[in-house]
Amino acid sequence: MKRKSKGMKIISGVYWDPGRREQNQDSIALQQAAAGKRRVLLAAVSDGIGGLKEGETASGYITERLIENFYGQMLSLAGRKKGKHVMERSLLRCLYDINDALKNYGNGKELRLGATLSLLFVWKRRYIIVHLGDSRIYLCRKKEMKLLTKDHSDGGRGLTKCIGSFPFQAPDILTGRIRGECGFLLCTDGFYRKLSRAAFEVLNPADIDSEEQTGRRLREMAAIAYKRGEQDNMSAIYAIFR
């Protein structure tokens, strides 16, 4: 999607594939809308925990509720030029409600379920990142990729933080400003796990001019991971800001 607002252009694309799994337990959300004269973006990836039941239910519910909150609260707050602390509180309240609902759902069916969450919210060249689990968000400038999130895992043996039918765990929250041309990559572990740093060079923002091109670059990266033996679901969102 290409959008212009107060000199800012946004180009975004997505990749979502079950990989070698029969079922895709990943969910993604990518929304853009107007808030006054500016455009606002929400991007999120969520990966259902494979070792628990109904991972697709957890990830799907998380992204569904985030989209509802985007249109129900975040757009209005952005339109009224609210600051980052107000935005953060809205997102945290939404996550708390999601976690509570999943806990009640799990108790009712006598099961445990959960998912990761990596979320990016952008308004007037400011951003908020909310993160739980081992999905990731990278910042790309030219050919350099910087990992912005920290994996909540214990060396591959399991997650130390997630959202689901457990006591609420506070997410990592990062904030900043978008300066110059850059791109944000959100992806699940199945997408990034088999990729070398060189594979990320195709996401150089200066080389991408369309949504179609963005999607093609993500497919190229997924194909490399697949050839290297990746078994898991693979999901990614890439958003470029100029």
Tab-separated table of C-alpha atoms in Angstrom:
chain	number	residue	atom	x	y	z
A	1	MET	CA	0.000	0.000	0.000
A	2	LYS	CA	1.318	3.432	-0.950
A	3	ARG	CA	0.095	6.469	0.960
A	4	LYS	CA	1.302	10.081	1.172
A	5	SER	CA	0.762	12.305	4.158
A	6	LYS	CA	2.590	15.484	5.158
A	7	GLY	CA	5.521	14.387	3.001
A	8	MET	CA	5.590	10.803	4.331
A	9	LYS	CA	5.095	7.915	1.921
A	10	ILE	CA	4.397	4.370	3.158
A	11	ILE	CA	5.001	1.250	1.062
A	12	SER	CA	4.108	-2.083	2.655
A	13	GLY	CA	3.835	-5.758	1.791
A	14	VAL	CA	3.140	-9.071	3.515
A	15	TYR	CA	4.090	-12.751	3.357
A	16	TRP	CA	2.058	-15.478	5.051
A	17	ASP	CA	2.631	-19.187	4.388
A	18	PRO	CA	2.249	-22.481	6.318
A	19	GLY	CA	5.679	-23.657	5.159
A	20	ARG	CA	5.877	-27.429	5.599
A	21	ARG	CA	3.176	-27.487	8.299
A	22	GLU	CA	-0.379	-28.641	7.629
A	23	GLN	CA	-1.789	-25.736	9.601
A	24	ASN	CA	-0.694	-22.111	9.793
A	25	GLN	CA	-0.707	-20.938	13.407
A	26	ASP	CA	0.665	-17.508	12.495
A	27	SER	CA	-1.583	-14.459	12.196
A	28	ILE	CA	-0.759	-11.032	10.823
A	29	ALA	CA	-2.419	-7.615	10.831
A	30	LEU	CA	-1.613	-4.649	8.588
A	31	GLN	CA	-3.876	-1.619	8.698
A	32	GLN	CA	-3.553	1.940	7.398
A	33	ALA	CA	-6.093	4.706	7.878
A	34	ALA	CA	-6.399	8.480	8.002
A	35	ALA	CA	-6.316	10.395	11.294
A	36	GLY	CA	-6.934	13.990	10.357
A	37	LYS	CA	-4.456	14.853	7.615
A	38	ARG	CA	-2.037	12.120	8.592
A	39	ARG	CA	-1.965	8.409	8.003
A	40	VAL	CA	-1.611	5.925	10.834
A	41	LEU	CA	-0.257	2.385	10.530
A	42	LEU	CA	-0.674	-0.741	12.626
A	43	ALA	CA	1.386	-3.847	11.850
A	44	ALA	CA	1.540	-6.993	13.971
A	45	VAL	CA	2.696	-10.599	13.709
A	46	SER	CA	1.634	-13.313	16.151
A	47	ASP	CA	2.839	-16.918	16.251
A	48	GLY	CA	0.740	-19.512	18.077
A	49	ILE	CA	2.768	-21.643	20.489
A	50	GLY	CA	3.180	-24.996	18.765
A	51	GLY	CA	3.585	-27.005	21.948
A	52	LEU	CA	0.146	-25.929	23.171
A	53	LYS	CA	-3.301	-26.499	21.714
A	54	GLU	CA	-5.175	-24.059	19.472
A	55	GLY	CA	-2.210	-21.848	18.638
A	56	GLU	CA	-4.116	-20.507	15.639
A	57	THR	CA	-7.006	-19.534	17.934
A	58	ALA	CA	-4.684	-17.522	20.183
A	59	SER	CA	-2.829	-15.702	17.385
A	60	GLY	CA	-6.012	-15.033	15.411
A	61	TYR	CA	-7.821	-13.616	18.430
A	62	ILE	CA	-4.866	-11.374	19.285
A	63	THR	CA	-4.690	-9.774	15.826
A	64	GLU	CA	-8.479	-9.479	15.609
A	65	ARG	CA	-8.674	-7.573	18.880
A	66	LEU	CA	-5.733	-5.338	17.941
A	67	ILE	CA	-7.485	-4.337	14.723
A	68	GLU	CA	-10.640	-3.558	16.698
A	69	ASN	CA	-8.606	-1.389	19.084
A	70	PHE	CA	-6.902	0.345	16.148
A	71	TYR	CA	-10.211	1.530	14.709
A	72	GLY	CA	-12.006	1.867	18.044
A	73	GLN	CA	-9.380	3.884	19.948
A	74	MET	CA	-5.975	4.409	18.365
A	75	LEU	CA	-7.176	6.326	15.318
A	76	SER	CA	-9.189	8.692	17.476
A	77	LEU	CA	-6.244	9.263	19.806
A	78	ALA	CA	-3.938	9.955	16.867
A	79	GLY	CA	-6.488	12.335	15.339
A	80	ARG	CA	-6.649	14.248	18.624
A	81	LYS	CA	-2.834	14.465	18.622
A	82	LYS	CA	-2.386	12.492	21.821
A	83	GLY	CA	1.140	11.670	22.958
A	84	LYS	CA	2.969	8.375	23.184
A	85	HIS	CA	2.043	7.690	26.819
A	86	VAL	CA	-1.670	7.780	25.982
A	87	MET	CA	-1.052	5.463	23.013
A	88	GLU	CA	0.936	3.055	25.171
A	89	ARG	CA	-1.820	2.895	27.797
A	90	SER	CA	-4.429	2.093	25.143
A	91	LEU	CA	-2.302	-0.732	23.747
A	92	LEU	CA	-1.517	-2.127	27.208
A	93	ARG	CA	-5.207	-2.104	28.206
A	94	CYS	CA	-6.028	-3.949	25.003
A	95	LEU	CA	-3.341	-6.582	25.669
A	96	TYR	CA	-4.508	-7.040	29.236
A	97	ASP	CA	-8.074	-7.625	28.023
A	98	ILE	CA	-6.844	-10.054	25.357
A	99	ASN	CA	-4.841	-12.022	27.903
A	100	ASP	CA	-7.817	-12.141	30.283
A	101	ALA	CA	-10.148	-13.345	27.522
A	102	LEU	CA	-7.709	-16.087	26.434
A	103	LYS	CA	-7.293	-17.169	30.066
A	104	ASN	CA	-11.064	-17.463	30.463
A	105	TYR	CA	-11.341	-19.329	27.167
A	106	GLY	CA	-8.612	-21.760	28.192
A	107	ASN	CA	-10.154	-22.349	31.615
A	108	GLY	CA	-13.520	-23.080	30.009
A	109	LYS	CA	-12.017	-25.736	27.734
A	110	GLU	CA	-9.433	-26.979	30.253
A	111	LEU	CA	-6.488	-26.176	28.003
A	112	ARG	CA	-3.580	-23.761	27.769
A	113	LEU	CA	-2.963	-21.644	24.705
A	114	GLY	CA	-0.782	-18.713	23.813
A	115	ALA	CA	1.091	-16.818	21.119
A	116	THR	CA	3.896	-14.342	20.538
A	117	LEU	CA	3.236	-10.734	19.588
A	118	SER	CA	5.402	-8.150	17.846
A	119	LEU	CA	3.523	-4.938	17.074
A	120	LEU	CA	4.419	-1.655	15.377
A	121	PHE	CA	2.208	1.439	15.614
A	122	VAL	CA	3.177	4.560	13.623
A	123	TRP	CA	1.678	8.046	13.672
A	124	LYS	CA	3.151	11.452	12.679
A	125	ARG	CA	6.606	9.900	12.227
A	126	ARG	CA	6.613	8.476	15.735
A	127	TYR	CA	6.462	4.786	16.545
A	128	ILE	CA	5.670	2.411	19.368
A	129	ILE	CA	6.809	-1.206	19.426
A	130	VAL	CA	5.138	-3.732	21.733
A	131	HIS	CA	6.821	-7.136	21.987
A	132	LEU	CA	6.316	-10.522	23.679
A	133	GLY	CA	7.980	-13.764	22.589
A	134	ASP	CA	10.447	-14.668	19.847
A	135	SER	CA	8.931	-13.076	16.781
A	136	ARG	CA	11.056	-10.097	15.797
A	137	ILE	CA	11.125	-6.517	14.519
A	138	TYR	CA	14.082	-5.218	12.532
A	139	LEU	CA	14.891	-1.676	11.414
A	140	CYS	CA	16.418	-1.398	7.947
A	141	ARG	CA	18.435	1.598	6.728
A	142	LYS	CA	20.087	1.098	3.329
A	143	LYS	CA	21.504	-2.444	3.576
A	144	GLU	CA	21.928	-2.449	7.345
A	145	MET	CA	19.462	-4.400	9.497
A	146	LYS	CA	19.221	-3.692	13.221
A	147	LEU	CA	17.283	-6.021	15.513
A	148	LEU	CA	15.070	-3.858	17.728
A	149	THR	CA	13.442	-6.575	19.837
A	150	LYS	CA	14.856	-9.097	22.283
A	151	ASP	CA	13.802	-12.750	22.073
A	152	HIS	CA	11.942	-13.929	25.153
A	153	SER	CA	13.176	-17.515	25.055
A	154	ASP	CA	15.430	-19.839	27.034
A	155	GLY	CA	17.828	-20.978	24.371
A	156	GLY	CA	15.296	-22.725	22.173
A	157	ARG	CA	13.700	-24.739	24.985
A	158	GLY	CA	10.638	-22.526	25.230
A	159	LEU	CA	9.301	-19.008	25.555
A	160	THR	CA	9.762	-17.001	28.729
A	161	LYS	CA	7.073	-14.473	27.737
A	162	CYS	CA	3.949	-14.644	25.600
A	163	ILE	CA	0.310	-13.622	25.650
A	164	GLY	CA	-2.324	-16.254	26.393
A	165	SER	CA	-4.015	-18.278	29.108
A	166	PHE	CA	-1.464	-17.321	31.769
A	167	PRO	CA	-0.990	-14.458	34.237
A	168	PHE	CA	-0.445	-11.215	32.327
A	169	GLN	CA	3.207	-10.553	31.456
A	170	ALA	CA	4.293	-6.990	30.762
A	171	PRO	CA	5.575	-6.590	27.196
A	172	ASP	CA	8.733	-4.808	26.117
A	173	ILE	CA	7.844	-1.330	24.847
A	174	LEU	CA	10.126	0.712	22.609
A	175	THR	CA	9.436	4.182	21.226
A	176	GLY	CA	11.174	6.412	18.722
A	177	ARG	CA	10.944	8.718	15.739
A	178	ILE	CA	11.203	7.836	12.073
A	179	ARG	CA	14.042	9.863	10.609
A	180	GLY	CA	14.730	9.706	6.895
A	181	GLU	CA	14.063	6.681	4.739
A	182	CYS	CA	13.809	3.364	6.588
A	183	GLY	CA	11.917	0.093	6.731
A	184	PHE	CA	10.512	-2.048	9.551
A	185	LEU	CA	10.414	-5.838	9.159
A	186	LEU	CA	8.118	-7.793	11.478
A	187	CYS	CA	8.462	-11.577	11.224
A	188	THR	CA	7.881	-14.861	13.021
A	189	ASP	CA	10.745	-17.204	13.912
A	190	GLY	CA	10.006	-19.483	10.967
A	191	PHE	CA	10.774	-16.606	8.609
A	192	TYR	CA	14.080	-15.397	10.076
A	193	ARG	CA	15.592	-18.513	11.685
A	194	LYS	CA	17.412	-19.904	8.614
A	195	LEU	CA	18.403	-16.575	7.082
A	196	SER	CA	21.900	-15.096	7.116
A	197	ARG	CA	22.417	-11.361	7.475
A	198	ALA	CA	23.182	-11.142	3.751
A	199	ALA	CA	19.674	-12.378	2.923
A	200	PHE	CA	18.213	-9.215	4.453
A	201	GLU	CA	20.007	-6.950	1.970
A	202	VAL	CA	17.155	-7.323	-0.539
A	203	LEU	CA	15.067	-5.157	1.817
A	204	ASN	CA	17.152	-2.027	1.164
A	205	PRO	CA	14.420	0.660	1.199
A	206	ALA	CA	16.129	2.615	-1.574
A	207	ASP	CA	15.649	-0.322	-3.974
A	208	ILE	CA	11.889	-0.797	-3.402
A	209	ASP	CA	9.229	1.380	-5.038
A	210	SER	CA	5.984	-0.620	-4.888
A	211	GLU	CA	3.866	-3.008	-2.855
A	212	GLU	CA	4.373	-5.683	-5.518
A	213	GLN	CA	8.142	-5.337	-5.249
A	214	THR	CA	7.969	-5.515	-1.449
A	215	GLY	CA	5.992	-8.755	-1.570
A	216	ARG	CA	8.401	-10.223	-4.103
A	217	ARG	CA	11.409	-9.508	-1.889
A	218	LEU	CA	9.713	-11.188	1.082
A	219	ARG	CA	8.931	-14.236	-1.074
A	220	GLU	CA	12.589	-14.437	-2.131
A	221	MET	CA	13.675	-14.492	1.499
A	222	ALA	CA	11.105	-17.141	2.412
A	223	ALA	CA	12.270	-19.296	-0.506
A	224	ILE	CA	15.829	-19.205	0.871
A	225	ALA	CA	14.609	-20.274	4.321
A	226	TYR	CA	12.553	-23.057	2.749
A	227	LYS	CA	15.529	-24.366	0.754
A	228	ARG	CA	17.604	-24.374	3.931
A	229	GLY	CA	15.148	-26.734	5.573
A	230	GLU	CA	12.794	-24.470	7.501
A	231	GLN	CA	9.780	-26.492	8.667
A	232	ASP	CA	7.729	-23.875	10.463
A	233	ASN	CA	5.064	-21.386	9.381
A	234	MET	CA	6.585	-18.245	7.835
A	235	SER	CA	5.034	-14.790	8.178
A	236	ALA	CA	6.388	-11.292	7.601
A	237	ILE	CA	5.323	-7.682	7.141
A	238	TYR	CA	7.631	-5.043	5.657
A	239	ALA	CA	6.750	-1.355	5.817
A	240	ILE	CA	8.916	1.378	4.267
A	241	PHE	CA	8.645	5.015	5.339
A	242	ARG	CA	9.912	7.942	3.275
